[in-house]
Amino acid sequence: MNDSPTATVRERVLAALALPALDGLTQAQVRGATCVWDGIALTAGTAVDLGPRKKRRPGGTYSWFPRGCKRCTARRAYRALFDHAPACGLCRKGPECPVSVEVHRLIREGGGLWLSR
């Protein structure tokens, strides 16, 4: 997770979403041209920038910049909420948790159609 003090809540939430193993992705998925999860082609209107990631390999590390479609990102955000909420004191008290608010925003951006997929 991006723990930088300057990272926004959205950046922290997106950084916490589990991604598939880089070794199993196509070149288009690694480049961000297609969704990192389901491989569909992305446009400026359908893509969600998931933030820079680091990959370690012999001799050093390199950065890659995955993107997901709104539908898949919403699905992963929904799952992440189940991991986050039980351990969060703010979530247990009410709807004021900034992480929960951002996850719900990502879910809404996914349009709800992701539930049927």
mmCIF file of N, CA and C in Angstrom:
data_model
loop_
_atom_site.group_PDB
_atom_site.id
_atom_site.type_symbol
_atom_site.label_atom_id
_atom_site.label_comp_id
_atom_site.label_asym_id
_atom_site.label_seq_id
_atom_site.Cartn_x
_atom_site.Cartn_y
_atom_site.Cartn_z
ATOM 1 N N MET A 1 0.851 -1.174 0.000
ATOM 2 C CA MET A 1 0.000 0.000 0.000
ATOM 3 C C MET A 1 0.891 1.230 0.000
ATOM 4 N N ASN A 2 0.455 2.286 -0.657
ATOM 5 C CA ASN A 2 1.183 3.536 -0.709
ATOM 6 C C ASN A 2 0.942 4.277 0.599
ATOM 7 N N ASP A 3 1.936 4.250 1.484
ATOM 8 C CA ASP A 3 1.789 4.883 2.790
ATOM 9 C C ASP A 3 2.365 6.290 2.827
ATOM 10 N N SER A 4 2.657 6.839 1.677
ATOM 11 C CA SER A 4 3.205 8.182 1.606
ATOM 12 C C SER A 4 2.222 9.163 2.237
ATOM 13 N N PRO A 5 2.737 10.120 3.022
ATOM 14 C CA PRO A 5 1.825 11.093 3.638
ATOM 15 C C PRO A 5 1.097 11.945 2.608
ATOM 16 N N THR A 6 1.610 12.020 1.387
ATOM 17 C CA THR A 6 0.958 12.829 0.363
ATOM 18 C C THR A 6 -0.027 12.020 -0.476
ATOM 19 N N ALA A 7 -0.070 10.705 -0.295
ATOM 20 C CA ALA A 7 -0.995 9.870 -1.068
ATOM 21 C C ALA A 7 -2.430 10.155 -0.639
ATOM 22 N N THR A 8 -3.303 10.279 -1.604
ATOM 23 C CA THR A 8 -4.712 10.488 -1.298
ATOM 24 C C THR A 8 -5.323 9.170 -0.825
ATOM 25 N N VAL A 9 -6.503 9.264 -0.244
ATOM 26 C CA VAL A 9 -7.211 8.053 0.178
ATOM 27 C C VAL A 9 -7.448 7.169 -1.037
ATOM 28 N N ARG A 10 -7.844 7.749 -2.161
ATOM 29 C CA ARG A 10 -8.083 6.969 -3.381
ATOM 30 C C ARG A 10 -6.816 6.221 -3.796
ATOM 31 N N GLU A 11 -5.670 6.896 -3.784
ATOM 32 C CA GLU A 11 -4.411 6.241 -4.147
ATOM 33 C C GLU A 11 -4.093 5.088 -3.202
ATOM 34 N N ARG A 12 -4.355 5.274 -1.924
ATOM 35 C CA ARG A 12 -4.099 4.201 -0.954
ATOM 36 C C ARG A 12 -5.033 3.021 -1.179
ATOM 37 N N VAL A 13 -6.307 3.297 -1.465
ATOM 38 C CA VAL A 13 -7.271 2.223 -1.723
ATOM 39 C C VAL A 13 -6.883 1.462 -2.986
ATOM 40 N N LEU A 14 -6.575 2.181 -4.056
ATOM 41 C CA LEU A 14 -6.205 1.522 -5.314
ATOM 42 C C LEU A 14 -4.926 0.708 -5.150
ATOM 43 N N ALA A 15 -3.965 1.227 -4.389
ATOM 44 C CA ALA A 15 -2.711 0.503 -4.172
ATOM 45 C C ALA A 15 -2.933 -0.777 -3.375
ATOM 46 N N ALA A 16 -3.997 -0.825 -2.592
ATOM 47 C CA ALA A 16 -4.271 -2.010 -1.773
ATOM 48 C C ALA A 16 -5.006 -3.112 -2.543
ATOM 49 N N LEU A 17 -5.520 -2.812 -3.731
ATOM 50 C CA LEU A 17 -6.239 -3.830 -4.494
ATOM 51 C C LEU A 17 -5.267 -4.888 -5.003
ATOM 52 N N ALA A 18 -5.623 -6.134 -4.793
ATOM 53 C CA ALA A 18 -4.769 -7.234 -5.238
ATOM 54 C C ALA A 18 -4.784 -7.327 -6.757
ATOM 55 N N LEU A 19 -3.610 -7.464 -7.320
ATOM 56 C CA LEU A 19 -3.472 -7.607 -8.764
ATOM 57 C C LEU A 19 -3.044 -9.024 -9.099
ATOM 58 N N PRO A 20 -3.344 -9.469 -10.313
ATOM 59 C CA PRO A 20 -2.860 -10.779 -10.725
ATOM 60 C C PRO A 20 -1.330 -10.749 -10.836
ATOM 61 N N ALA A 21 -0.721 -11.914 -10.828
ATOM 62 C CA ALA A 21 0.738 -12.007 -10.947
ATOM 63 C C ALA A 21 1.189 -11.392 -12.265
ATOM 64 N N LEU A 22 2.176 -10.566 -12.189
ATOM 65 C CA LEU A 22 2.691 -9.871 -13.363
ATOM 66 C C LEU A 22 3.171 -10.853 -14.432
ATOM 67 N N ASP A 23 3.754 -11.947 -14.014
ATOM 68 C CA ASP A 23 4.284 -12.934 -14.958
ATOM 69 C C ASP A 23 3.205 -13.561 -15.831
ATOM 70 N N GLY A 24 1.945 -13.543 -15.399
ATOM 71 C CA GLY A 24 0.871 -14.147 -16.165
ATOM 72 C C GLY A 24 0.101 -13.173 -17.043
ATOM 73 N N LEU A 25 0.537 -11.913 -17.087
ATOM 74 C CA LEU A 25 -0.182 -10.896 -17.844
ATOM 75 C C LEU A 25 0.367 -10.754 -19.255
ATOM 76 N N THR A 26 -0.493 -10.294 -20.146
ATOM 77 C CA THR A 26 -0.059 -10.008 -21.513
ATOM 78 C C THR A 26 0.698 -8.688 -21.523
ATOM 79 N N GLN A 27 1.393 -8.433 -22.606
ATOM 80 C CA GLN A 27 2.106 -7.171 -22.751
ATOM 81 C C GLN A 27 1.138 -5.991 -22.691
ATOM 82 N N ALA A 28 -0.034 -6.133 -23.283
ATOM 83 C CA ALA A 28 -1.036 -5.055 -23.275
ATOM 84 C C ALA A 28 -1.522 -4.773 -21.858
ATOM 85 N N GLN A 29 -1.668 -5.810 -21.036
ATOM 86 C CA GLN A 29 -2.090 -5.608 -19.651
ATOM 87 C C GLN A 29 -0.990 -4.909 -18.856
ATOM 88 N N VAL A 30 0.255 -5.278 -19.071
ATOM 89 C CA VAL A 30 1.370 -4.647 -18.368
ATOM 90 C C VAL A 30 1.496 -3.187 -18.772
ATOM 91 N N ARG A 31 1.261 -2.875 -20.045
ATOM 92 C CA ARG A 31 1.329 -1.493 -20.543
ATOM 93 C C ARG A 31 0.139 -0.648 -20.109
ATOM 94 N N GLY A 32 -0.951 -1.280 -19.675
ATOM 95 C CA GLY A 32 -2.147 -0.540 -19.291
ATOM 96 C C GLY A 32 -3.106 -0.299 -20.437
ATOM 97 N N ALA A 33 -2.877 -0.958 -21.574
ATOM 98 C CA ALA A 33 -3.774 -0.804 -22.719
ATOM 99 C C ALA A 33 -5.047 -1.615 -22.531
ATOM 100 N N THR A 34 -4.946 -2.696 -21.757
ATOM 101 C CA THR A 34 -6.110 -3.529 -21.457
ATOM 102 C C THR A 34 -6.200 -3.719 -19.950
ATOM 103 N N CYS A 35 -7.374 -4.104 -19.494
ATOM 104 C CA CYS A 35 -7.627 -4.293 -18.063
ATOM 105 C C CYS A 35 -6.707 -5.379 -17.504
ATOM 106 N N VAL A 36 -6.093 -5.085 -16.386
ATOM 107 C CA VAL A 36 -5.167 -6.014 -15.762
ATOM 108 C C VAL A 36 -5.877 -7.300 -15.306
ATOM 109 N N TRP A 37 -7.200 -7.230 -15.076
ATOM 110 C CA TRP A 37 -7.923 -8.408 -14.597
ATOM 111 C C TRP A 37 -8.579 -9.207 -15.720
ATOM 112 N N ASP A 38 -9.328 -8.542 -16.601
ATOM 113 C CA ASP A 38 -10.060 -9.325 -17.610
ATOM 114 C C ASP A 38 -9.573 -9.110 -19.040
ATOM 115 N N GLY A 39 -8.602 -8.231 -19.232
ATOM 116 C CA GLY A 39 -7.976 -8.072 -20.531
ATOM 117 C C GLY A 39 -8.758 -7.303 -21.580
ATOM 118 N N ILE A 40 -9.893 -6.668 -21.191
ATOM 119 C CA ILE A 40 -10.640 -5.913 -22.206
ATOM 120 C C ILE A 40 -9.905 -4.603 -22.523
ATOM 121 N N ALA A 41 -10.070 -4.134 -23.742
ATOM 122 C CA ALA A 41 -9.430 -2.894 -24.175
ATOM 123 C C ALA A 41 -9.957 -1.718 -23.360
ATOM 124 N N LEU A 42 -9.068 -0.800 -23.016
ATOM 125 C CA LEU A 42 -9.434 0.357 -22.207
ATOM 126 C C LEU A 42 -9.381 1.629 -23.028
ATOM 127 N N THR A 43 -10.263 2.548 -22.669
ATOM 128 C CA THR A 43 -10.260 3.890 -23.240
ATOM 129 C C THR A 43 -10.096 4.867 -22.087
ATOM 130 N N ALA A 44 -9.932 6.127 -22.417
ATOM 131 C CA ALA A 44 -9.823 7.142 -21.362
ATOM 132 C C ALA A 44 -11.065 7.147 -20.472
ATOM 133 N N GLY A 45 -12.219 6.816 -21.045
ATOM 134 C CA GLY A 45 -13.463 6.822 -20.285
ATOM 135 C C GLY A 45 -13.728 5.565 -19.467
ATOM 136 N N THR A 46 -13.049 4.472 -19.796
ATOM 137 C CA THR A 46 -13.314 3.213 -19.086
ATOM 138 C C THR A 46 -12.186 2.792 -18.162
ATOM 139 N N ALA A 47 -11.027 3.432 -18.265
ATOM 140 C CA ALA A 47 -9.852 3.008 -17.506
ATOM 141 C C ALA A 47 -9.785 3.646 -16.129
ATOM 142 N N VAL A 48 -9.290 2.866 -15.170
ATOM 143 C CA VAL A 48 -8.973 3.364 -13.837
ATOM 144 C C VAL A 48 -7.478 3.130 -13.641
ATOM 145 N N ASP A 49 -6.729 4.209 -13.425
ATOM 146 C CA ASP A 49 -5.299 4.118 -13.171
ATOM 147 C C ASP A 49 -5.115 3.540 -11.773
ATOM 148 N N LEU A 50 -4.464 2.406 -11.668
ATOM 149 C CA LEU A 50 -4.300 1.735 -10.381
ATOM 150 C C LEU A 50 -3.036 2.152 -9.646
ATOM 151 N N GLY A 51 -2.305 3.095 -10.202
ATOM 152 C CA GLY A 51 -1.114 3.616 -9.553
ATOM 153 C C GLY A 51 0.127 2.809 -9.881
ATOM 154 N N PRO A 52 1.289 3.425 -9.745
ATOM 155 C CA PRO A 52 2.527 2.735 -10.072
ATOM 156 C C PRO A 52 2.795 1.578 -9.118
ATOM 157 N N ARG A 53 3.346 0.524 -9.662
ATOM 158 C CA ARG A 53 3.724 -0.646 -8.870
ATOM 159 C C ARG A 53 5.181 -0.964 -9.174
ATOM 160 N N LYS A 54 5.848 -1.590 -8.238
ATOM 161 C CA LYS A 54 7.241 -2.005 -8.409
ATOM 162 C C LYS A 54 7.302 -3.516 -8.538
ATOM 163 N N LYS A 55 8.157 -3.972 -9.425
ATOM 164 C CA LYS A 55 8.396 -5.405 -9.602
ATOM 165 C C LYS A 55 9.881 -5.639 -9.384
ATOM 166 N N ARG A 56 10.180 -6.533 -8.458
ATOM 167 C CA ARG A 56 11.578 -6.886 -8.206
ATOM 168 C C ARG A 56 11.978 -8.024 -9.109
ATOM 169 N N ARG A 57 13.183 -7.938 -9.577
ATOM 170 C CA ARG A 57 13.754 -9.023 -10.363
ATOM 171 C C ARG A 57 15.263 -8.969 -10.168
ATOM 172 N N PRO A 58 15.959 -10.019 -10.541
ATOM 173 C CA PRO A 58 17.412 -10.000 -10.369
ATOM 174 C C PRO A 58 18.030 -8.765 -11.025
ATOM 175 N N GLY A 59 18.850 -8.084 -10.292
ATOM 176 C CA GLY A 59 19.493 -6.891 -10.825
ATOM 177 C C GLY A 59 18.762 -5.602 -10.517
ATOM 178 N N GLY A 60 17.630 -5.665 -9.843
ATOM 179 C CA GLY A 60 16.949 -4.430 -9.472
ATOM 180 C C GLY A 60 15.442 -4.529 -9.528
ATOM 181 N N THR A 61 14.822 -3.380 -9.652
ATOM 182 C CA THR A 61 13.364 -3.302 -9.729
ATOM 183 C C THR A 61 12.980 -2.436 -10.925
ATOM 184 N N TYR A 62 11.746 -2.599 -11.366
ATOM 185 C CA TYR A 62 11.228 -1.700 -12.387
ATOM 186 C C TYR A 62 9.791 -1.360 -12.035
ATOM 187 N N SER A 63 9.347 -0.240 -12.561
ATOM 188 C CA SER A 63 7.986 0.222 -12.309
ATOM 189 C C SER A 63 7.086 -0.188 -13.469
ATOM 190 N N TRP A 64 5.837 -0.469 -13.129
ATOM 191 C CA TRP A 64 4.819 -0.684 -14.159
ATOM 192 C C TRP A 64 3.566 0.035 -13.699
ATOM 193 N N PHE A 65 2.675 0.302 -14.631
ATOM 194 C CA PHE A 65 1.543 1.180 -14.365
ATOM 195 C C PHE A 65 0.243 0.506 -14.795
ATOM 196 N N PRO A 66 -0.266 -0.399 -13.959
ATOM 197 C CA PRO A 66 -1.476 -1.136 -14.339
ATOM 198 C C PRO A 66 -2.712 -0.250 -14.351
ATOM 199 N N ARG A 67 -3.650 -0.668 -15.195
ATOM 200 C CA ARG A 67 -4.964 -0.024 -15.239
ATOM 201 C C ARG A 67 -6.016 -1.121 -15.275
ATOM 202 N N GLY A 68 -7.169 -0.795 -14.762
ATOM 203 C CA GLY A 68 -8.287 -1.731 -14.794
ATOM 204 C C GLY A 68 -9.501 -1.055 -15.375
ATOM 205 N N CYS A 69 -10.463 -1.854 -15.805
ATOM 206 C CA CYS A 69 -11.734 -1.267 -16.238
ATOM 207 C C CYS A 69 -12.527 -0.902 -14.975
ATOM 208 N N LYS A 70 -13.478 -0.030 -15.119
ATOM 209 C CA LYS A 70 -14.263 0.411 -13.964
ATOM 210 C C LYS A 70 -15.000 -0.747 -13.318
ATOM 211 N N ARG A 71 -15.487 -1.651 -14.133
ATOM 212 C CA ARG A 71 -16.255 -2.793 -13.626
ATOM 213 C C ARG A 71 -15.375 -3.689 -12.735
ATOM 214 N N CYS A 72 -14.205 -4.072 -13.218
ATOM 215 C CA CYS A 72 -13.313 -4.939 -12.438
ATOM 216 C C CYS A 72 -12.778 -4.217 -11.197
ATOM 217 N N THR A 73 -12.472 -2.933 -11.342
ATOM 218 C CA THR A 73 -11.985 -2.167 -10.197
ATOM 219 C C THR A 73 -13.061 -2.102 -9.116
ATOM 220 N N ALA A 74 -14.305 -1.915 -9.501
ATOM 221 C CA ALA A 74 -15.411 -1.885 -8.539
ATOM 222 C C ALA A 74 -15.530 -3.216 -7.821
ATOM 223 N N ARG A 75 -15.409 -4.301 -8.567
ATOM 224 C CA ARG A 75 -15.502 -5.639 -7.965
ATOM 225 C C ARG A 75 -14.392 -5.836 -6.928
ATOM 226 N N ARG A 76 -13.169 -5.450 -7.268
ATOM 227 C CA ARG A 76 -12.046 -5.623 -6.328
ATOM 228 C C ARG A 76 -12.183 -4.691 -5.134
ATOM 229 N N ALA A 77 -12.693 -3.485 -5.353
ATOM 230 C CA ALA A 77 -12.907 -2.553 -4.246
ATOM 231 C C ALA A 77 -13.943 -3.104 -3.271
ATOM 232 N N TYR A 78 -14.989 -3.683 -3.810
ATOM 233 C CA TYR A 78 -16.034 -4.291 -2.970
ATOM 234 C C TYR A 78 -15.435 -5.391 -2.084
ATOM 235 N N ARG A 79 -14.619 -6.235 -2.685
ATOM 236 C CA ARG A 79 -13.958 -7.298 -1.908
ATOM 237 C C ARG A 79 -13.014 -6.718 -0.865
ATOM 238 N N ALA A 80 -12.304 -5.647 -1.225
ATOM 239 C CA ALA A 80 -11.373 -5.016 -0.290
ATOM 240 C C ALA A 80 -12.105 -4.444 0.917
ATOM 241 N N LEU A 81 -13.331 -3.990 0.711
ATOM 242 C CA LEU A 81 -14.112 -3.456 1.822
ATOM 243 C C LEU A 81 -14.359 -4.532 2.879
ATOM 244 N N PHE A 82 -14.547 -5.763 2.453
ATOM 245 C CA PHE A 82 -14.752 -6.854 3.408
ATOM 246 C C PHE A 82 -13.497 -7.124 4.228
ATOM 247 N N ASP A 83 -12.333 -6.870 3.657
ATOM 248 C CA ASP A 83 -11.091 -7.024 4.410
ATOM 249 C C ASP A 83 -10.874 -5.849 5.356
ATOM 250 N N HIS A 84 -11.243 -4.674 4.915
ATOM 251 C CA HIS A 84 -10.990 -3.458 5.679
ATOM 252 C C HIS A 84 -11.959 -3.252 6.852
ATOM 253 N N ALA A 85 -13.243 -3.342 6.581
ATOM 254 C CA ALA A 85 -14.270 -2.910 7.538
ATOM 255 C C ALA A 85 -14.234 -3.603 8.898
ATOM 256 N N PRO A 86 -14.052 -4.935 8.981
ATOM 257 C CA PRO A 86 -14.088 -5.564 10.297
ATOM 258 C C PRO A 86 -13.012 -5.066 11.268
ATOM 259 N N ALA A 87 -11.884 -4.619 10.738
ATOM 260 C CA ALA A 87 -10.794 -4.175 11.606
ATOM 261 C C ALA A 87 -10.762 -2.659 11.791
ATOM 262 N N CYS A 88 -11.686 -1.945 11.181
ATOM 263 C CA CYS A 88 -11.664 -0.482 11.217
ATOM 264 C C CYS A 88 -12.643 0.052 12.260
ATOM 265 N N GLY A 89 -12.124 0.764 13.225
ATOM 266 C CA GLY A 89 -12.969 1.366 14.255
ATOM 267 C C GLY A 89 -13.942 2.388 13.697
ATOM 268 N N LEU A 90 -13.514 3.150 12.701
ATOM 269 C CA LEU A 90 -14.410 4.140 12.093
ATOM 270 C C LEU A 90 -15.562 3.471 11.361
ATOM 271 N N CYS A 91 -15.274 2.378 10.655
ATOM 272 C CA CYS A 91 -16.341 1.662 9.938
ATOM 273 C C CYS A 91 -17.368 1.095 10.913
ATOM 274 N N ARG A 92 -16.902 0.627 12.050
ATOM 275 C CA ARG A 92 -17.828 0.059 13.044
ATOM 276 C C ARG A 92 -18.706 1.130 13.678
ATOM 277 N N LYS A 93 -18.228 2.373 13.731
ATOM 278 C CA LYS A 93 -18.985 3.452 14.360
ATOM 279 C C LYS A 93 -19.988 4.121 13.438
ATOM 280 N N GLY A 94 -19.691 4.129 12.141
ATOM 281 C CA GLY A 94 -20.601 4.822 11.224
ATOM 282 C C GLY A 94 -19.972 4.994 9.859
ATOM 283 N N PRO A 95 -20.588 5.825 9.031
ATOM 284 C CA PRO A 95 -20.166 5.962 7.632
ATOM 285 C C PRO A 95 -19.068 7.007 7.388
ATOM 286 N N GLU A 96 -18.308 7.376 8.414
ATOM 287 C CA GLU A 96 -17.339 8.454 8.248
ATOM 288 C C GLU A 96 -15.944 7.998 7.847
ATOM 289 N N CYS A 97 -15.701 6.714 7.721
ATOM 290 C CA CYS A 97 -14.367 6.226 7.377
ATOM 291 C C CYS A 97 -14.011 6.662 5.952
ATOM 292 N N PRO A 98 -12.903 7.388 5.765
ATOM 293 C CA PRO A 98 -12.547 7.844 4.421
ATOM 294 C C PRO A 98 -12.233 6.700 3.457
ATOM 295 N N VAL A 99 -11.704 5.605 3.958
ATOM 296 C CA VAL A 99 -11.430 4.449 3.099
ATOM 297 C C VAL A 99 -12.745 3.858 2.599
ATOM 298 N N SER A 100 -13.692 3.684 3.491
ATOM 299 C CA SER A 100 -15.001 3.148 3.115
ATOM 300 C C SER A 100 -15.704 4.064 2.114
ATOM 301 N N VAL A 101 -15.616 5.358 2.338
ATOM 302 C CA VAL A 101 -16.239 6.325 1.432
ATOM 303 C C VAL A 101 -15.628 6.186 0.037
ATOM 304 N N GLU A 102 -14.303 6.073 -0.044
ATOM 305 C CA GLU A 102 -13.646 5.963 -1.344
ATOM 306 C C GLU A 102 -13.971 4.634 -2.015
ATOM 307 N N VAL A 103 -14.027 3.553 -1.252
ATOM 308 C CA VAL A 103 -14.396 2.257 -1.825
ATOM 309 C C VAL A 103 -15.809 2.330 -2.404
ATOM 310 N N HIS A 104 -16.725 2.931 -1.672
ATOM 311 C CA HIS A 104 -18.095 3.067 -2.180
ATOM 312 C C HIS A 104 -18.129 3.915 -3.456
ATOM 313 N N ARG A 105 -17.270 4.920 -3.524
ATOM 314 C CA ARG A 105 -17.201 5.752 -4.735
ATOM 315 C C ARG A 105 -16.732 4.901 -5.924
ATOM 316 N N LEU A 106 -15.718 4.071 -5.726
ATOM 317 C CA LEU A 106 -15.239 3.193 -6.797
ATOM 318 C C LEU A 106 -16.324 2.204 -7.226
ATOM 319 N N ILE A 107 -17.072 1.706 -6.269
ATOM 320 C CA ILE A 107 -18.157 0.774 -6.585
ATOM 321 C C ILE A 107 -19.213 1.470 -7.443
ATOM 322 N N ARG A 108 -19.583 2.692 -7.060
ATOM 323 C CA ARG A 108 -20.573 3.447 -7.850
ATOM 324 C C ARG A 108 -20.053 3.737 -9.254
ATOM 325 N N GLU A 109 -18.773 4.066 -9.371
ATOM 326 C CA GLU A 109 -18.178 4.335 -10.685
ATOM 327 C C GLU A 109 -18.229 3.101 -11.579
ATOM 328 N N GLY A 110 -18.229 1.924 -10.962
ATOM 329 C CA GLY A 110 -18.325 0.683 -11.724
ATOM 330 C C GLY A 110 -19.709 0.447 -12.281
ATOM 331 N N GLY A 111 -20.667 1.207 -11.864
ATOM 332 C CA GLY A 111 -22.010 1.166 -12.437
ATOM 333 C C GLY A 111 -22.898 0.057 -11.935
ATOM 334 N N GLY A 112 -22.440 -0.761 -11.023
ATOM 335 C CA GLY A 112 -23.287 -1.835 -10.504
ATOM 336 C C GLY A 112 -23.424 -3.017 -11.445
ATOM 337 N N LEU A 113 -23.049 -2.846 -12.709
ATOM 338 C CA LEU A 113 -23.169 -3.941 -13.671
ATOM 339 C C LEU A 113 -22.166 -5.058 -13.369
ATOM 340 N N TRP A 114 -21.135 -4.743 -12.610
ATOM 341 C CA TRP A 114 -20.106 -5.734 -12.292
ATOM 342 C C TRP A 114 -20.669 -6.878 -11.457
ATOM 343 N N LEU A 115 -21.798 -6.672 -10.800
ATOM 344 C CA LEU A 115 -22.384 -7.720 -9.973
ATOM 345 C C LEU A 115 -22.810 -8.927 -10.806
ATOM 346 N N SER A 116 -23.196 -8.692 -12.066
ATOM 347 C CA SER A 116 -23.704 -9.770 -12.898
ATOM 348 C C SER A 116 -22.608 -10.462 -13.690
ATOM 349 N N ARG A 117 -21.400 -10.029 -13.553
ATOM 350 C CA ARG A 117 -20.312 -10.571 -14.354
ATOM 351 C C ARG A 117 -19.453 -11.545 -13.641
#
